């Protein structure tokens, strides 16, 4: 499933807020504007990938979003959803990533 970039940004913000708390809206908006310039056919994928990379690289959360099955590795985005690549299992659609126990929400 391919998402519209604006819709993907909304859902991504929901996931970030649920897991890391509020205050990342501007960051996501900035990434959205940067990604909108790209000549790629799946901009939603590029947005999620860039945001995830940023959270990892800035040490905001190096396993974001943490896999609820293993918690030691991040989930990966594919086809509008978050996946545990270790088990090859689809965990949740974008916008509905489960909050880790004890996290912000
Ligand atoms: Zn996993």
mmCIF file of N, CA and C and ligand atoms in Angstrom:
data_model
loop_
_atom_site.group_PDB
_atom_site.id
_atom_site.type_symbol
_atom_site.label_atom_id
_atom_site.label_comp_id
_atom_site.label_asym_id
_atom_site.label_seq_id
_atom_site.Cartn_x
_atom_site.Cartn_y
_atom_site.Cartn_z
ATOM 1 N N UNK A 1 0.838 -1.193 0.000
ATOM 2 C CA UNK A 1 0.000 0.000 0.000
ATOM 3 C C UNK A 1 0.875 1.246 0.000
ATOM 4 N N UNK A 2 0.642 2.119 -0.953
ATOM 5 C CA UNK A 2 1.391 3.367 -1.003
ATOM 6 C C UNK A 2 0.560 4.498 -0.447
ATOM 7 N N UNK A 3 1.183 5.242 0.440
ATOM 8 C CA UNK A 3 0.468 6.342 1.054
ATOM 9 C C UNK A 3 0.866 7.651 0.428
ATOM 10 N N UNK A 4 -0.084 8.549 0.399
ATOM 11 C CA UNK A 4 0.153 9.936 0.032
ATOM 12 C C UNK A 4 1.123 10.538 1.058
ATOM 13 N N UNK A 5 2.014 11.408 0.612
ATOM 14 C CA UNK A 5 3.050 11.942 1.500
ATOM 15 C C UNK A 5 2.476 12.671 2.718
ATOM 16 N N UNK A 6 1.464 13.495 2.486
ATOM 17 C CA UNK A 6 0.865 14.242 3.596
ATOM 18 C C UNK A 6 0.235 13.303 4.612
ATOM 19 N N UNK A 7 -0.448 12.290 4.119
ATOM 20 C CA UNK A 7 -1.089 11.298 4.981
ATOM 21 C C UNK A 7 -0.015 10.515 5.757
ATOM 22 N N UNK A 8 1.046 10.165 5.090
ATOM 23 C CA UNK A 8 2.132 9.424 5.731
ATOM 24 C C UNK A 8 2.746 10.260 6.850
ATOM 25 N N UNK A 9 2.893 11.561 6.611
ATOM 26 C CA UNK A 9 3.466 12.449 7.629
ATOM 27 C C UNK A 9 2.570 12.504 8.858
ATOM 28 N N UNK A 10 1.267 12.547 8.640
ATOM 29 C CA UNK A 10 0.306 12.549 9.751
ATOM 30 C C UNK A 10 0.420 11.278 10.586
ATOM 31 N N UNK A 11 0.446 10.165 9.883
ATOM 32 C CA UNK A 11 0.507 8.869 10.568
ATOM 33 C C UNK A 11 1.839 8.696 11.282
ATOM 34 N N UNK A 12 2.907 9.150 10.623
ATOM 35 C CA UNK A 12 4.237 9.052 11.219
ATOM 36 C C UNK A 12 4.309 9.887 12.493
ATOM 37 N N UNK A 13 3.727 11.072 12.442
ATOM 38 C CA UNK A 13 3.727 11.929 13.621
ATOM 39 C C UNK A 13 2.978 11.260 14.774
ATOM 40 N N UNK A 14 1.896 10.574 14.431
ATOM 41 C CA UNK A 14 1.126 9.854 15.440
ATOM 42 C C UNK A 14 1.987 8.771 16.104
ATOM 43 N N UNK A 15 2.727 8.061 15.293
ATOM 44 C CA UNK A 15 3.614 7.008 15.824
ATOM 45 C C UNK A 15 4.723 7.596 16.699
ATOM 46 N N UNK A 16 5.301 8.696 16.224
ATOM 47 C CA UNK A 16 6.378 9.329 16.977
ATOM 48 C C UNK A 16 5.850 9.851 18.308
ATOM 49 N N UNK A 17 4.685 10.470 18.267
ATOM 50 C CA UNK A 17 4.122 11.037 19.482
ATOM 51 C C UNK A 17 3.760 9.949 20.490
ATOM 52 N N UNK A 18 3.214 8.852 19.998
ATOM 53 C CA UNK A 18 2.822 7.765 20.895
ATOM 54 C C UNK A 18 4.036 7.126 21.568
ATOM 55 N N UNK A 19 5.134 7.048 20.836
ATOM 56 C CA UNK A 19 6.306 6.340 21.361
ATOM 57 C C UNK A 19 7.332 7.260 22.016
ATOM 58 N N UNK A 20 7.497 8.470 21.485
ATOM 59 C CA UNK A 20 8.546 9.362 21.995
ATOM 60 C C UNK A 20 7.992 10.594 22.691
ATOM 61 N N UNK A 21 6.698 10.854 22.519
ATOM 62 C CA UNK A 21 6.091 12.036 23.098
ATOM 63 C C UNK A 21 5.962 13.144 22.074
ATOM 64 N N UNK A 22 5.357 14.261 22.480
ATOM 65 C CA UNK A 22 5.125 15.363 21.547
ATOM 66 C C UNK A 22 6.406 16.160 21.275
ATOM 67 N N UNK A 23 6.343 17.043 20.301
ATOM 68 C CA UNK A 23 7.468 17.944 20.057
ATOM 69 C C UNK A 23 8.288 17.610 18.824
ATOM 70 N N UNK A 24 7.853 16.629 18.035
ATOM 71 C CA UNK A 24 8.608 16.246 16.842
ATOM 72 C C UNK A 24 7.931 16.678 15.553
ATOM 73 N N UNK A 25 6.822 17.415 15.691
ATOM 74 C CA UNK A 25 6.053 17.832 14.512
ATOM 75 C C UNK A 25 6.859 18.622 13.505
ATOM 76 N N UNK A 26 7.649 19.570 13.993
ATOM 77 C CA UNK A 26 8.439 20.411 13.084
ATOM 78 C C UNK A 26 9.509 19.617 12.359
ATOM 79 N N UNK A 27 10.091 18.671 13.090
ATOM 80 C CA UNK A 27 11.114 17.811 12.501
ATOM 81 C C UNK A 27 10.527 17.001 11.343
ATOM 82 N N UNK A 28 9.350 16.463 11.584
ATOM 83 C CA UNK A 28 8.682 15.652 10.568
ATOM 84 C C UNK A 28 8.286 16.517 9.378
ATOM 85 N N UNK A 29 7.801 17.719 9.680
ATOM 86 C CA UNK A 29 7.421 18.635 8.614
ATOM 87 C C UNK A 29 8.630 19.000 7.751
ATOM 88 N N UNK A 30 9.754 19.212 8.403
ATOM 89 C CA UNK A 30 10.996 19.516 7.681
ATOM 90 C C UNK A 30 11.400 18.377 6.768
ATOM 91 N N UNK A 31 11.308 17.164 7.282
ATOM 92 C CA UNK A 31 11.636 15.986 6.473
ATOM 93 C C UNK A 31 10.660 15.841 5.314
ATOM 94 N N UNK A 32 9.391 16.170 5.594
ATOM 95 C CA UNK A 32 8.372 16.057 4.555
ATOM 96 C C UNK A 32 8.686 17.010 3.401
ATOM 97 N N UNK A 33 9.082 18.238 3.734
ATOM 98 C CA UNK A 33 9.408 19.215 2.697
ATOM 99 C C UNK A 33 10.636 18.782 1.904
ATOM 100 N N UNK A 34 11.612 18.205 2.615
ATOM 101 C CA UNK A 34 12.831 17.739 1.945
ATOM 102 C C UNK A 34 12.509 16.581 1.001
ATOM 103 N N UNK A 35 11.695 15.661 1.484
ATOM 104 C CA UNK A 35 11.358 14.472 0.705
ATOM 105 C C UNK A 35 10.506 14.831 -0.520
ATOM 106 N N UNK A 36 9.657 15.847 -0.365
ATOM 107 C CA UNK A 36 8.769 16.258 -1.461
ATOM 108 C C UNK A 36 9.546 16.677 -2.710
ATOM 109 N N UNK A 37 10.830 17.042 -2.517
ATOM 110 C CA UNK A 37 11.669 17.460 -3.637
ATOM 111 C C UNK A 37 12.258 16.265 -4.397
ATOM 112 N N UNK A 38 12.188 15.100 -3.805
ATOM 113 C CA UNK A 38 12.821 13.931 -4.401
ATOM 114 C C UNK A 38 12.031 13.409 -5.586
ATOM 115 N N UNK A 39 12.765 12.845 -6.540
ATOM 116 C CA UNK A 39 12.109 12.220 -7.680
ATOM 117 C C UNK A 39 11.989 10.723 -7.427
ATOM 118 N N UNK A 40 11.258 10.393 -6.374
ATOM 119 C CA UNK A 40 11.044 8.977 -6.083
ATOM 120 C C UNK A 40 9.567 8.682 -6.162
ATOM 121 N N UNK A 41 9.235 7.472 -6.485
ATOM 122 C CA UNK A 41 7.812 7.182 -6.653
ATOM 123 C C UNK A 41 7.124 6.781 -5.358
ATOM 124 N N UNK A 42 7.886 6.514 -4.323
ATOM 125 C CA UNK A 42 7.243 6.242 -3.042
ATOM 126 C C UNK A 42 7.790 7.199 -1.988
ATOM 127 N N UNK A 43 7.201 8.382 -1.969
ATOM 128 C CA UNK A 43 7.680 9.433 -1.070
ATOM 129 C C UNK A 43 7.381 9.107 0.385
ATOM 130 N N UNK A 44 6.287 8.395 0.642
ATOM 131 C CA UNK A 44 5.956 8.018 2.015
ATOM 132 C C UNK A 44 7.072 7.149 2.592
ATOM 133 N N UNK A 45 7.551 6.232 1.784
ATOM 134 C CA UNK A 45 8.639 5.353 2.211
ATOM 135 C C UNK A 45 9.891 6.178 2.528
ATOM 136 N N UNK A 46 10.210 7.118 1.642
ATOM 137 C CA UNK A 46 11.387 7.967 1.839
ATOM 138 C C UNK A 46 11.250 8.791 3.118
ATOM 139 N N UNK A 47 10.061 9.287 3.371
ATOM 140 C CA UNK A 47 9.828 10.090 4.574
ATOM 141 C C UNK A 47 10.055 9.262 5.841
ATOM 142 N N UNK A 48 9.442 8.101 5.891
ATOM 143 C CA UNK A 48 9.567 7.250 7.080
ATOM 144 C C UNK A 48 11.025 6.835 7.284
ATOM 145 N N UNK A 49 11.659 6.456 6.191
ATOM 146 C CA UNK A 49 13.052 6.028 6.243
ATOM 147 C C UNK A 49 13.964 7.155 6.750
ATOM 148 N N UNK A 50 13.766 8.361 6.217
ATOM 149 C CA UNK A 50 14.598 9.504 6.626
ATOM 150 C C UNK A 50 14.383 9.857 8.096
ATOM 151 N N UNK A 51 13.127 9.837 8.506
ATOM 152 C CA UNK A 51 12.819 10.193 9.893
ATOM 153 C C UNK A 51 13.410 9.165 10.849
ATOM 154 N N UNK A 52 13.276 7.915 10.488
ATOM 155 C CA UNK A 52 13.823 6.832 11.303
ATOM 156 C C UNK A 52 15.346 6.962 11.405
ATOM 157 N N UNK A 53 15.973 7.244 10.276
ATOM 158 C CA UNK A 53 17.429 7.429 10.244
ATOM 159 C C UNK A 53 17.855 8.582 11.142
ATOM 160 N N UNK A 54 17.084 9.655 11.075
ATOM 161 C CA UNK A 54 17.379 10.837 11.884
ATOM 162 C C UNK A 54 17.298 10.518 13.382
ATOM 163 N N UNK A 55 16.251 9.814 13.773
ATOM 164 C CA UNK A 55 16.082 9.454 15.192
ATOM 165 C C UNK A 55 17.221 8.548 15.657
ATOM 166 N N UNK A 56 17.666 7.671 14.772
ATOM 167 C CA UNK A 56 18.784 6.775 15.114
ATOM 168 C C UNK A 56 20.096 7.557 15.171
ATOM 169 N N UNK A 57 20.351 8.351 14.144
ATOM 170 C CA UNK A 57 21.630 9.066 14.037
ATOM 171 C C UNK A 57 21.821 10.119 15.124
ATOM 172 N N UNK A 58 20.716 10.729 15.529
ATOM 173 C CA UNK A 58 20.798 11.760 16.570
ATOM 174 C C UNK A 58 20.724 11.153 17.973
ATOM 175 N N UNK A 59 20.674 9.835 18.035
ATOM 176 C CA UNK A 59 20.584 9.116 19.317
ATOM 177 C C UNK A 59 19.346 9.517 20.128
ATOM 178 N N UNK A 60 18.296 9.914 19.424
ATOM 179 C CA UNK A 60 17.031 10.217 20.108
ATOM 180 C C UNK A 60 16.422 8.891 20.563
ATOM 181 N N UNK A 61 16.443 7.917 19.680
ATOM 182 C CA UNK A 61 16.045 6.554 20.021
ATOM 183 C C UNK A 61 16.649 5.645 18.955
ATOM 184 N N UNK A 62 17.667 4.908 19.324
ATOM 185 C CA UNK A 62 18.437 4.151 18.323
ATOM 186 C C UNK A 62 17.746 2.863 17.866
ATOM 187 N N UNK A 63 16.635 2.516 18.482
ATOM 188 C CA UNK A 63 15.884 1.353 18.002
ATOM 189 C C UNK A 63 14.457 1.729 17.608
ATOM 190 N N UNK A 64 14.242 3.014 17.321
ATOM 191 C CA UNK A 64 12.886 3.457 16.989
ATOM 192 C C UNK A 64 12.412 2.955 15.635
ATOM 193 N N UNK A 65 11.161 2.501 15.563
ATOM 194 C CA UNK A 65 10.290 2.126 16.678
ATOM 195 C C UNK A 65 10.629 0.705 17.134
ATOM 196 N N UNK A 66 10.766 0.504 18.423
ATOM 197 C CA UNK A 66 11.207 -0.789 18.934
ATOM 198 C C UNK A 66 10.195 -1.893 18.624
ATOM 199 N N UNK A 67 10.705 -3.044 18.252
ATOM 200 C CA UNK A 67 9.856 -4.205 17.978
ATOM 201 C C UNK A 67 9.222 -4.687 19.278
ATOM 202 N N UNK A 68 7.891 -4.818 19.317
ATOM 203 C CA UNK A 68 7.232 -5.266 20.556
ATOM 204 C C UNK A 68 7.507 -6.742 20.860
ATOM 205 N N UNK A 69 7.954 -7.494 19.874
ATOM 206 C CA UNK A 69 8.245 -8.908 20.105
ATOM 207 C C UNK A 69 9.633 -9.117 20.685
ATOM 208 N N UNK A 70 10.564 -8.270 20.293
ATOM 209 C CA UNK A 70 11.957 -8.476 20.713
ATOM 210 C C UNK A 70 12.550 -7.266 21.438
ATOM 211 N N UNK A 71 11.988 -6.095 21.206
ATOM 212 C CA UNK A 71 12.373 -4.817 21.810
ATOM 213 C C UNK A 71 13.825 -4.384 21.599
ATOM 214 N N UNK A 72 14.660 -5.248 21.050
ATOM 215 C CA UNK A 72 16.060 -4.873 20.864
ATOM 216 C C UNK A 72 16.375 -4.353 19.466
ATOM 217 N N UNK A 73 15.429 -4.474 18.585
ATOM 218 C CA UNK A 73 15.679 -3.980 17.224
ATOM 219 C C UNK A 73 14.494 -3.137 16.758
ATOM 220 N N UNK A 74 14.763 -2.237 15.816
ATOM 221 C CA UNK A 74 13.662 -1.408 15.303
ATOM 222 C C UNK A 74 12.801 -2.179 14.314
ATOM 223 N N UNK A 75 11.566 -1.722 14.169
ATOM 224 C CA UNK A 75 10.700 -2.226 13.110
ATOM 225 C C UNK A 75 11.088 -1.498 11.830
ATOM 226 N N UNK A 76 10.800 -2.120 10.695
ATOM 227 C CA UNK A 76 11.097 -1.493 9.410
ATOM 228 C C UNK A 76 9.827 -1.268 8.634
ATOM 229 N N UNK A 77 9.791 -0.141 7.942
ATOM 230 C CA UNK A 77 8.601 0.259 7.206
ATOM 231 C C UNK A 77 8.584 -0.349 5.810
ATOM 232 N N UNK A 78 7.444 -0.905 5.458
ATOM 233 C CA UNK A 78 7.271 -1.476 4.124
ATOM 234 C C UNK A 78 5.780 -1.542 3.831
ATOM 235 N N UNK A 79 5.401 -1.142 2.639
ATOM 236 C CA UNK A 79 3.996 -1.252 2.222
ATOM 237 C C UNK A 79 3.001 -0.647 3.209
ATOM 238 N N UNK A 80 3.327 0.518 3.754
ATOM 239 C CA UNK A 80 2.381 1.199 4.639
ATOM 240 C C UNK A 80 2.294 0.623 6.032
ATOM 241 N N UNK A 81 3.238 -0.251 6.395
ATOM 242 C CA UNK A 81 3.170 -0.879 7.712
ATOM 243 C C UNK A 81 4.560 -1.072 8.324
ATOM 244 N N UNK A 82 4.552 -1.341 9.615
ATOM 245 C CA UNK A 82 5.789 -1.634 10.343
ATOM 246 C C UNK A 82 5.978 -3.141 10.444
ATOM 247 N N UNK A 83 7.174 -3.605 10.169
ATOM 248 C CA UNK A 83 7.476 -5.039 10.137
ATOM 249 C C UNK A 83 8.614 -5.401 11.078
ATOM 250 N N UNK A 84 8.477 -6.567 11.712
ATOM 251 C CA UNK A 84 9.599 -7.184 12.404
ATOM 252 C C UNK A 84 10.300 -8.041 11.371
ATOM 253 N N UNK A 85 11.513 -7.633 10.985
ATOM 254 C CA UNK A 85 12.206 -8.385 9.944
ATOM 255 C C UNK A 85 12.795 -9.687 10.486
ATOM 256 N N UNK A 86 12.968 -9.746 11.789
ATOM 257 C CA UNK A 86 13.515 -10.971 12.384
ATOM 258 C C UNK A 86 12.546 -12.142 12.205
ATOM 259 N N UNK A 87 11.260 -11.880 12.434
ATOM 260 C CA UNK A 87 10.252 -12.929 12.284
ATOM 261 C C UNK A 87 9.499 -12.829 10.964
ATOM 262 N N UNK A 88 9.747 -11.743 10.214
ATOM 263 C CA UNK A 88 9.011 -11.542 8.968
ATOM 264 C C UNK A 88 7.540 -11.310 9.197
ATOM 265 N N UNK A 89 7.216 -10.609 10.275
ATOM 266 C CA UNK A 89 5.827 -10.406 10.670
ATOM 267 C C UNK A 89 5.452 -8.932 10.564
ATOM 268 N N UNK A 90 4.237 -8.696 10.050
ATOM 269 C CA UNK A 90 3.711 -7.336 9.999
ATOM 270 C C UNK A 90 3.161 -7.012 11.385
ATOM 271 N N UNK A 91 3.683 -5.950 12.006
ATOM 272 C CA UNK A 91 3.290 -5.622 13.381
ATOM 273 C C UNK A 91 2.080 -4.692 13.427
ATOM 274 N N UNK A 92 2.113 -3.619 12.657
ATOM 275 C CA UNK A 92 1.025 -2.645 12.688
ATOM 276 C C UNK A 92 1.116 -1.726 11.484
ATOM 277 N N UNK A 93 -0.044 -1.181 11.074
ATOM 278 C CA UNK A 93 0.023 -0.179 10.018
ATOM 279 C C UNK A 93 0.707 1.096 10.519
ATOM 280 N N UNK A 94 1.229 1.893 9.603
ATOM 281 C CA UNK A 94 1.793 3.184 9.972
ATOM 282 C C UNK A 94 0.715 3.987 10.694
ATOM 283 N N UNK A 95 1.082 4.625 11.802
ATOM 284 C CA UNK A 95 0.111 5.392 12.596
ATOM 285 C C UNK A 95 -0.410 4.592 13.772
ATOM 286 N N UNK A 96 -0.111 3.293 13.808
ATOM 287 C CA UNK A 96 -0.614 2.454 14.900
ATOM 288 C C UNK A 96 0.471 1.599 15.523
ATOM 289 N N UNK A 97 1.690 2.109 15.468
ATOM 290 C CA UNK A 97 2.791 1.354 16.075
ATOM 291 C C UNK A 97 2.547 1.269 17.579
ATOM 292 N N UNK A 98 2.712 0.100 18.180
ATOM 293 C CA UNK A 98 2.448 -0.022 19.609
ATOM 294 C C UNK A 98 3.499 0.738 20.435
ATOM 295 N N UNK A 99 3.041 1.403 21.475
ATOM 296 C CA UNK A 99 3.960 2.082 22.373
ATOM 297 C C UNK A 99 4.660 1.019 23.217
ATOM 298 N N UNK A 100 5.959 1.186 23.392
ATOM 299 C CA UNK A 100 6.702 0.240 24.227
ATOM 300 C C UNK A 100 6.264 0.421 25.678
ATOM 301 N N UNK A 101 6.290 -0.638 26.475
ATOM 302 C CA UNK A 101 5.915 -0.492 27.889
ATOM 303 C C UNK A 101 6.791 0.559 28.561
ATOM 304 N N UNK A 102 6.150 1.453 29.290
ATOM 305 C CA UNK A 102 6.917 2.466 30.015
ATOM 306 C C UNK A 102 7.344 3.653 29.174
ATOM 307 N N UNK A 103 6.873 3.723 27.918
ATOM 308 C CA UNK A 103 7.240 4.865 27.076
ATOM 309 C C UNK A 103 6.288 6.029 27.313
ATOM 310 N N UNK A 104 6.512 7.097 26.582
ATOM 311 C CA UNK A 104 5.841 8.366 26.796
ATOM 312 C C UNK A 104 4.316 8.285 26.949
ATOM 313 N N UNK A 105 3.668 7.487 26.120
ATOM 314 C CA UNK A 105 2.211 7.457 26.169
ATOM 315 C C UNK A 105 1.734 6.337 27.095
HETATM 316 ZN ZN1 LIG B 1 11.190 -8.295 16.181
#
